[in-house]
Tab-separated table of C-alpha atoms and ligand atoms in Angstrom:
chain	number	residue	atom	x	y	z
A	1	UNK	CA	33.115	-48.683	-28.939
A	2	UNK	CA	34.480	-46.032	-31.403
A	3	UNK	CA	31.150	-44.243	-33.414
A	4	UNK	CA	33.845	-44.387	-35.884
A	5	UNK	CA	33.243	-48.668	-36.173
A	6	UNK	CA	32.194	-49.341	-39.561
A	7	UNK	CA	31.548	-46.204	-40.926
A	8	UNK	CA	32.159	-45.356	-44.941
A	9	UNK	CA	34.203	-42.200	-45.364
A	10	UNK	CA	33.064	-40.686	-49.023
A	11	UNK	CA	32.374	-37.320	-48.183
A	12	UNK	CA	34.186	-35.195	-45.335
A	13	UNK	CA	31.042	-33.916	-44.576
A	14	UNK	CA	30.376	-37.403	-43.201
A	15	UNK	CA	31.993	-36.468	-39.763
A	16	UNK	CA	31.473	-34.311	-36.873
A	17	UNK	CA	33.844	-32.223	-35.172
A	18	UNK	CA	34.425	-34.759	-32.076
A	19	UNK	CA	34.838	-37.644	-34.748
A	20	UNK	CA	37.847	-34.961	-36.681
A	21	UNK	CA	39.274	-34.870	-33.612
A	22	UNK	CA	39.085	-38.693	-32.993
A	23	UNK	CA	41.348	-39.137	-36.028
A	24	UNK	CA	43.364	-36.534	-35.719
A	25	UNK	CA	43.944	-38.293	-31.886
A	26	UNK	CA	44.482	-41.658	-32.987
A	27	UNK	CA	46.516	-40.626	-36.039
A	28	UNK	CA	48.662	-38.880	-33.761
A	29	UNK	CA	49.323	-41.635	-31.656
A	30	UNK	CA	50.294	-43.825	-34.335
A	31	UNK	CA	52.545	-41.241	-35.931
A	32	UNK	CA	54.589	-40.684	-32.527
A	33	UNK	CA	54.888	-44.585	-31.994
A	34	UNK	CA	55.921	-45.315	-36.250
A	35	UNK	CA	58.257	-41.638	-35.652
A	36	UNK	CA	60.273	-43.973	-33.049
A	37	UNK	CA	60.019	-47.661	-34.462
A	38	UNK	CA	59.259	-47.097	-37.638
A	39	UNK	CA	56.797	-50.254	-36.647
A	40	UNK	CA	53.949	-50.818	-34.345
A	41	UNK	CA	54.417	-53.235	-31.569
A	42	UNK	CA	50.461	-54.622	-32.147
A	43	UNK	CA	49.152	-55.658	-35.098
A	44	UNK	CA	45.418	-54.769	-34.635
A	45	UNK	CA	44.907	-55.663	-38.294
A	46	UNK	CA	45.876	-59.171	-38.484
A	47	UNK	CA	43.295	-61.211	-40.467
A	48	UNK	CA	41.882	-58.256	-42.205
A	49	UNK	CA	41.656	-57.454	-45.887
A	50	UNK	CA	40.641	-54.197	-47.952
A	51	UNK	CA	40.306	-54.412	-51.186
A	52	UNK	CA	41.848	-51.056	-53.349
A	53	UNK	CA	40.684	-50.300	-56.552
A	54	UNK	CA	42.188	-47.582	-58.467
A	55	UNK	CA	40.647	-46.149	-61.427
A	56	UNK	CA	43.004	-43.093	-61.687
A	57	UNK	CA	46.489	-43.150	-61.576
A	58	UNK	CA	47.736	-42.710	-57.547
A	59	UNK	CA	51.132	-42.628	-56.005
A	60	UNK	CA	50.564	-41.515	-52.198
A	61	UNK	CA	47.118	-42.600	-51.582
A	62	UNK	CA	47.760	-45.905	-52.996
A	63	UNK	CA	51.205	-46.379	-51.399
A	64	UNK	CA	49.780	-45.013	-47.826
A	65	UNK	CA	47.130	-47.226	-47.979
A	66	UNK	CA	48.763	-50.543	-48.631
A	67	UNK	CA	52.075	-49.516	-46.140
A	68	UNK	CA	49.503	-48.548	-43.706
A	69	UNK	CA	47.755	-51.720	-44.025
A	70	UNK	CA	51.021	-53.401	-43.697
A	71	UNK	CA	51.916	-51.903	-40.693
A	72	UNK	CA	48.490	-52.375	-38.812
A	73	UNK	CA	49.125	-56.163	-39.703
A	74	UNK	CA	46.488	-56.113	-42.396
A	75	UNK	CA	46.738	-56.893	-45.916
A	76	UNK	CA	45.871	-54.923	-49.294
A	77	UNK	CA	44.619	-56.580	-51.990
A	78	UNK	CA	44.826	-54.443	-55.234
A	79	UNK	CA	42.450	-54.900	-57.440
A	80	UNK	CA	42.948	-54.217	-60.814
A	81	UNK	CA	41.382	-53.647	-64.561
A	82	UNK	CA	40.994	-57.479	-64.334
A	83	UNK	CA	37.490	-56.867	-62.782
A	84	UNK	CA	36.135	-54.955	-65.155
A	85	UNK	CA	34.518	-52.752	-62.483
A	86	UNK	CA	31.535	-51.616	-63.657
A	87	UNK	CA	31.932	-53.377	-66.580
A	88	UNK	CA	32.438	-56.685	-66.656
A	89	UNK	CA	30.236	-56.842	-63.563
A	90	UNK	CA	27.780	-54.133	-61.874
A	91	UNK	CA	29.123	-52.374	-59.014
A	92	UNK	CA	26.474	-53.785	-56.928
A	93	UNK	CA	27.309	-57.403	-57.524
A	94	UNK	CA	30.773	-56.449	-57.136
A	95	UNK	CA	30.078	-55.424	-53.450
A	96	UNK	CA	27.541	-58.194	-52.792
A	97	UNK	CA	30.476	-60.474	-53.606
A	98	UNK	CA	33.739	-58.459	-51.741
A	99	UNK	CA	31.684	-58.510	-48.537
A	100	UNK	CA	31.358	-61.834	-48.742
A	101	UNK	CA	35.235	-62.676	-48.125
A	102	UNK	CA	36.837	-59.169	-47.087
A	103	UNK	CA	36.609	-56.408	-44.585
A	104	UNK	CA	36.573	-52.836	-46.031
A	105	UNK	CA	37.549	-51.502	-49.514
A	106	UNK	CA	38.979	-48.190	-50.973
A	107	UNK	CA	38.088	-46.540	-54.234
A	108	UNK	CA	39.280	-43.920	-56.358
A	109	UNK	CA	37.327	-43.524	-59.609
A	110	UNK	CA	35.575	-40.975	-61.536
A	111	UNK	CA	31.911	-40.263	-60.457
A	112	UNK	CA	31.233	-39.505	-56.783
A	113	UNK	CA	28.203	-41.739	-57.630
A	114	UNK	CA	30.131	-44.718	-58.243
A	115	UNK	CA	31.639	-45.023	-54.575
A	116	UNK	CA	28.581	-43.792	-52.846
A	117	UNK	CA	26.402	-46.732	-54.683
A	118	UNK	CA	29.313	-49.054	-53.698
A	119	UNK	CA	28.916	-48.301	-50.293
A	120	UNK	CA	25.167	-48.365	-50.201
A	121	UNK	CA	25.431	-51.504	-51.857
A	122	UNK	CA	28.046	-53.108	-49.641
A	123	UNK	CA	27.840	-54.259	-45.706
A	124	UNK	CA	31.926	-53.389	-45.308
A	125	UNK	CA	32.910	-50.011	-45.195
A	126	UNK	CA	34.077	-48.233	-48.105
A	127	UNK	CA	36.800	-45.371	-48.097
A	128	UNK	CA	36.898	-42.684	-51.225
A	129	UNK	CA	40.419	-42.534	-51.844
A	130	UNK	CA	39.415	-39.691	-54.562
A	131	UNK	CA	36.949	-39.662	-56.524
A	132	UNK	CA	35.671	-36.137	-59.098
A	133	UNK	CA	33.850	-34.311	-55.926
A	134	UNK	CA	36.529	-35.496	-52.908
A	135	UNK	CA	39.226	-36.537	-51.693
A	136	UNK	CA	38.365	-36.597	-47.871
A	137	UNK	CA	41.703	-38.332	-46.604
A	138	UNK	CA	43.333	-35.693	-48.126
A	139	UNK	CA	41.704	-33.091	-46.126
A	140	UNK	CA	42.214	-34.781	-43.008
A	141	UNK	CA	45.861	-34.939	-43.402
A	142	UNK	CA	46.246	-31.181	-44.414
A	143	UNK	CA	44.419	-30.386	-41.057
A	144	UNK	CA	46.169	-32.166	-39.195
A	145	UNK	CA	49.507	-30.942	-40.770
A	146	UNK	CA	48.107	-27.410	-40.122
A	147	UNK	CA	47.119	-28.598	-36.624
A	148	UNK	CA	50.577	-29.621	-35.955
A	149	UNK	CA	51.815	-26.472	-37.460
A	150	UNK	CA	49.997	-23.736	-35.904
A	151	UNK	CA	48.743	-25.753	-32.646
A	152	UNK	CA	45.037	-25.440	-33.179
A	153	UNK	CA	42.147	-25.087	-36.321
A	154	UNK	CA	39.592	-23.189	-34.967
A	155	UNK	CA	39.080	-19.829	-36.462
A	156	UNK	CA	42.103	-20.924	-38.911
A	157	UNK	CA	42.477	-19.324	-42.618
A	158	UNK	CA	43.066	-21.884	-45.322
A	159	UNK	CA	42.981	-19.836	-48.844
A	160	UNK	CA	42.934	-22.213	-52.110
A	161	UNK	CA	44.061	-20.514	-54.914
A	162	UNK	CA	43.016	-22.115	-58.582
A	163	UNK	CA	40.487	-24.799	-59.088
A	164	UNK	CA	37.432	-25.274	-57.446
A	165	UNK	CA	37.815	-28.902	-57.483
A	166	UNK	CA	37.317	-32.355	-55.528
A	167	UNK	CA	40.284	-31.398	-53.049
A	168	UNK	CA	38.733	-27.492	-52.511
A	169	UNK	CA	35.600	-29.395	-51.739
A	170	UNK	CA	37.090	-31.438	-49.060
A	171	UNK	CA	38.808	-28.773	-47.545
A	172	UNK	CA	35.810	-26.618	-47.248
A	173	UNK	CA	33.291	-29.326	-45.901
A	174	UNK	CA	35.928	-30.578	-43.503
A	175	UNK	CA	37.352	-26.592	-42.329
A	176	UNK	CA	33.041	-26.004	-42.053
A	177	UNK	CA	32.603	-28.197	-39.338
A	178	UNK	CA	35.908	-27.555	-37.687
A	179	UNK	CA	34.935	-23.798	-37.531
A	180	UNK	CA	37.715	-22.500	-40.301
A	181	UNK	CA	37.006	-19.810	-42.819
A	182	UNK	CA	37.958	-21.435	-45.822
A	183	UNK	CA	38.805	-18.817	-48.967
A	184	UNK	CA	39.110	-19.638	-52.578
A	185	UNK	CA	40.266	-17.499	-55.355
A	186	UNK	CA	39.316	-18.638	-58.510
A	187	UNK	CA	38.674	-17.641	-62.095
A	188	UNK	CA	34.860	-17.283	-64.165
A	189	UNK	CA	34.084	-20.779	-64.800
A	190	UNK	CA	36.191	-22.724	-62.637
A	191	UNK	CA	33.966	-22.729	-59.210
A	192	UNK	CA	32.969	-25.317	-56.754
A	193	UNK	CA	29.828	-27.616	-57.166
A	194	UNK	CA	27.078	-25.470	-55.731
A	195	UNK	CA	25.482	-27.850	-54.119
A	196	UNK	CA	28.771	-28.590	-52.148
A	197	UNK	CA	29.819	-25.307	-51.384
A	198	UNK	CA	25.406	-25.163	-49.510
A	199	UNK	CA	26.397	-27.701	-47.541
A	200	UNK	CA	30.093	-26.091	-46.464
A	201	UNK	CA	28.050	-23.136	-46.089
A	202	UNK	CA	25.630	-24.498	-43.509
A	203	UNK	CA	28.023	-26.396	-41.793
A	204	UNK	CA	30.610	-23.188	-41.676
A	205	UNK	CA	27.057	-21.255	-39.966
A	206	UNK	CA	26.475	-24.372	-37.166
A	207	UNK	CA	30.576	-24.598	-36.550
A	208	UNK	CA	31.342	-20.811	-36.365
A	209	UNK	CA	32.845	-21.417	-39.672
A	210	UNK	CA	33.185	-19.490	-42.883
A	211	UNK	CA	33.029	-19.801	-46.862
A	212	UNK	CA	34.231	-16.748	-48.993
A	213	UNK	CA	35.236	-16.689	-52.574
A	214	UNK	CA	36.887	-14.070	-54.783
A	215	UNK	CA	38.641	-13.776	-57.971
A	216	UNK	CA	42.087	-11.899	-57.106
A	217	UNK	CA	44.415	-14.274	-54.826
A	218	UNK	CA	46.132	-10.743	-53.908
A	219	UNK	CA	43.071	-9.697	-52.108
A	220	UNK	CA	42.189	-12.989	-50.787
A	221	UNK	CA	45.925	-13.741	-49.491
A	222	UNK	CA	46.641	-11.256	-46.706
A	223	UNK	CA	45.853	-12.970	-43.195
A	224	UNK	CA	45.897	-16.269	-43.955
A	225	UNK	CA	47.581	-19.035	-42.411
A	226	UNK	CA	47.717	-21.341	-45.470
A	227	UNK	CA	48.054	-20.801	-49.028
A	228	UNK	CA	46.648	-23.832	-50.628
A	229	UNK	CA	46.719	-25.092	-54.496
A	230	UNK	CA	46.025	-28.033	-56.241
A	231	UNK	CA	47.127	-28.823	-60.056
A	232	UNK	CA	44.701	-26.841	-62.712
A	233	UNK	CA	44.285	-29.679	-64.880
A	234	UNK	CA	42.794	-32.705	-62.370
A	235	UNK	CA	42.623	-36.062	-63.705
A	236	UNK	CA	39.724	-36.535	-66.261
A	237	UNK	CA	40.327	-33.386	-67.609
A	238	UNK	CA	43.340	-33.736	-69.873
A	239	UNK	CA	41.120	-32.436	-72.742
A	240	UNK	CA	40.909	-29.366	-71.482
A	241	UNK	CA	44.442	-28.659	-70.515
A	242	UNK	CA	44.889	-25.965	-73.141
A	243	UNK	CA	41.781	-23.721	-71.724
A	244	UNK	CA	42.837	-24.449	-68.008
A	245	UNK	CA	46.454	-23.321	-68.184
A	246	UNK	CA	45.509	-19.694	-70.083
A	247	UNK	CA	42.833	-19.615	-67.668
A	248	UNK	CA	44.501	-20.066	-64.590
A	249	UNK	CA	47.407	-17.632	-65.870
A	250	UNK	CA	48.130	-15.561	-62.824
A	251	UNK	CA	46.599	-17.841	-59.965
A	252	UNK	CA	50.625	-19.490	-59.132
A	253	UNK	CA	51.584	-19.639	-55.435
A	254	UNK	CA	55.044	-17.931	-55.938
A	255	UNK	CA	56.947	-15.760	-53.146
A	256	UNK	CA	54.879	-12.786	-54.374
A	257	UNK	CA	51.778	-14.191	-52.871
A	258	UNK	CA	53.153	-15.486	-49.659
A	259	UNK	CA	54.994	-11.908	-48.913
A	260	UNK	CA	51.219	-10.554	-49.414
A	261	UNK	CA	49.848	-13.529	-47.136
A	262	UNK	CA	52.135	-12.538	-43.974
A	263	UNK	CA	54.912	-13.507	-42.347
A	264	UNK	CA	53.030	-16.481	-40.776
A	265	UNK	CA	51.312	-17.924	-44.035
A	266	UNK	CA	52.437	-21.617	-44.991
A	267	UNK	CA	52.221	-22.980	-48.667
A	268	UNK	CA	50.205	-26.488	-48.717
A	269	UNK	CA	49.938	-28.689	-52.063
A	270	UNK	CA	48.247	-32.150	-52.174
A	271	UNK	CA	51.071	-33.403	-54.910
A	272	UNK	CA	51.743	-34.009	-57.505
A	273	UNK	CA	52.778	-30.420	-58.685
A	274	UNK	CA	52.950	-29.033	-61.764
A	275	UNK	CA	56.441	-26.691	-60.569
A	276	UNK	CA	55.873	-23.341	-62.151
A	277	UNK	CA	52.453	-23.820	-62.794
A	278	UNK	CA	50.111	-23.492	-59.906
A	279	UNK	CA	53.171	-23.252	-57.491
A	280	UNK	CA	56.432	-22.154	-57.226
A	281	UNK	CA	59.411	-24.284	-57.308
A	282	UNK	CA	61.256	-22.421	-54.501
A	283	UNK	CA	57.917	-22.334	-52.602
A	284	UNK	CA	57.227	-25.690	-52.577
A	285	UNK	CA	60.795	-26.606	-51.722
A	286	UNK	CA	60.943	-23.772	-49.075
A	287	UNK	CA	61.051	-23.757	-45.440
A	288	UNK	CA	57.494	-22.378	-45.190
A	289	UNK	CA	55.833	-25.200	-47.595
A	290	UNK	CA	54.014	-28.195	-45.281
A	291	UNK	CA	53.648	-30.483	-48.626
A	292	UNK	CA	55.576	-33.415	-47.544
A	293	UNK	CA	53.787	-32.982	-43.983
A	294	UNK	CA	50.700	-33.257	-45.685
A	295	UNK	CA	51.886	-36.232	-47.584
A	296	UNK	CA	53.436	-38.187	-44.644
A	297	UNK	CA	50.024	-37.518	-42.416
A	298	UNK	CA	48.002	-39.418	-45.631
A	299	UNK	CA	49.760	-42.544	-44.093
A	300	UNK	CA	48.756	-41.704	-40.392
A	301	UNK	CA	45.199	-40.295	-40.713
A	302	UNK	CA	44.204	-43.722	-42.811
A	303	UNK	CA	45.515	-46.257	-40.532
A	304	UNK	CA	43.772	-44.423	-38.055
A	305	UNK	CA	40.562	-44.181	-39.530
A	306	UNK	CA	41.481	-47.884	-40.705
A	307	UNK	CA	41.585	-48.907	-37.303
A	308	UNK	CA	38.387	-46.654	-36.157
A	309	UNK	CA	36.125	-48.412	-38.961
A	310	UNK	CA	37.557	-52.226	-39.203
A	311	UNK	CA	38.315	-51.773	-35.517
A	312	UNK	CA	40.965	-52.921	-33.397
B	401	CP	N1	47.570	-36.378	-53.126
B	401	CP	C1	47.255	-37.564	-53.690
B	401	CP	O1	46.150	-38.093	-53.554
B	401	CP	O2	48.258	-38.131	-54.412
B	401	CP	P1	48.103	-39.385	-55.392
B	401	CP	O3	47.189	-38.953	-56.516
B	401	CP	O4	49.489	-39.675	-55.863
B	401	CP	O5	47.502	-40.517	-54.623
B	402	NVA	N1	42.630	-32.531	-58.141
B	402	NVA	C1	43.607	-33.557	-58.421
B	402	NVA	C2	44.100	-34.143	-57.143
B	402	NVA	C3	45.132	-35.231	-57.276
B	402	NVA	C4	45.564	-35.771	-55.946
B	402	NVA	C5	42.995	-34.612	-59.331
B	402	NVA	O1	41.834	-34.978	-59.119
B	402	NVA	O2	43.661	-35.050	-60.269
């Protein structure tokens, strides 16, 4: 029986290194046998349901999810504004109710809070599909991207240049435990969580891991195997676009930075990008960007922790 069987995932601090690599193995799998077919020949799905509510607008996670469900034989029902989540009804009785008649469900909304009460409140697993602190599925599709890139993660360099946000949480809780030094360059006022970046920190100590921040990308840059950014302005934040783009003035991934990385250093972006803002056109359309990698393994690295939780 996987440990994997009914789990939650809200925070990528919820696995271990044997469970990453448990994903990443089953993910793999799938991807070689959808790489040939485009299908799979079982359908270890059939019967199941997972309800996806969206409270931010999504175009991968929410398409990845649903195909992915599709493709496993399952089905995805989307839930939209008309159940008031929250509102019309508490989030608790919403879960009382959902794990009543389905099997898992996937949530993207605003406070971390929200999905972790859903999932103490519900029986079914629950998957953050992003909320303001994380966006673990994300993570564990850039790994594996840079797992598939450069053959192994251990002792790896991700740098994030920008934002300190839900996506440069992931990465660090998620490169901690899989013994990465994780890097981020960012300006005053525009840090991780604190108490997100002590937990990356212990986890980096009992994985061989490491955290290190800085302010100038150019000194952060040299030796590392990824460049990493993320937009500057993440959703929620829209009031303070104006403060956020003179802010992070200077923090682009352009052709500059990547010459200063090394000849080895690929360029990574979750998407969507803001082209000529935090990256580069001609680096994110280059030979040595792994964003649409990162975006095809969101499909693979759900179904198969899909299939590890619902089980097959
Ligand atoms: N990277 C990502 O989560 O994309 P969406 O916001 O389009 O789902
Ligand atoms: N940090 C971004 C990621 C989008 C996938 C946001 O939260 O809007």
């Amino acid at each position: 029986m996987s440990a994997l069987l009914g789990r939650d995932l809200l925070s990528s601090a919820d696995l271990a290194r044997a469970e990453y690599e448990r994903v990443f193995a089953t993910a793999t799998e799938l991807k070689r046998e959808f790489g040939e077919t485009r299908r799979h020949a079982a359908q270890p799905l059939a019967g199941r349901n997972v309800a996806l509510i969206f409270e931010k607008q999504s175009l991968r996670t929410r398409v990845t999810f649903e195909a992915g469900l599709n493709q496993l034989g399952g089905n995805a029902l989307h839930l939209g504004e008309g159940i008031g989540f929250g509102v019309r009804e508490s989030v608790s009785d919403i879960a009382h109710n959902l794990e009543r008649w389905i099997d898992g469900i996937v949530i993207r909304t605003f406070d971390h809070s929200i999905a972790t009460e859903l999932a103490d409140e519900a029986k079914i697993p629950v998957f953050n599909a992003l909320t303001d602190d994380e966006h673990p599925f994300q993570a564990l599709a850039d790994l594996l991207a840079m797992r598939e890139h450069f053959g192994s993660l251990e002792g790896r360099v991700l740098t994030f240049v920008g934002d300190g946000n839900n996506v440069y949480h992931s990465l660090a809780l998620a490169g901690a435990v899989l013994g990465m030094e994780i890097r981020l360059a960012h300006p005053v006022g525009f840090g991780p969580n604190p108490t997100i970046i002590a937990r990356a920190e212990k986890l980096a100590a009992a994985n061989g891991g490491q955290i290190v921040f800085g302010r100038d990308p150019r000194e952060l840059a040299p030796g590392s195997d990824a460049l990493y950014t993320d937009v500057w302005v993440s959703m929620g934040q829209e009031e303070q676009s104006h403060a956020r783009l003179a802010a992070f003035a200077g923090y682009t991934i352009d052709s500059e930075l990547l010459a200063v990385a090394g000849p080895q250093t690929v360029a990574m972006h979750c998407l969507p990008a803001h082209r000529g803002q935090e990256i580069a056109t001609d680096v994110l359309d280059g030979p040595r960007s792994l964003a649409l990698e990162q975006a095809e393994n969101r499909l693979h690295v759900q179904k198969a922790y899909l299939l590890e939780s619902l089980g097959r």
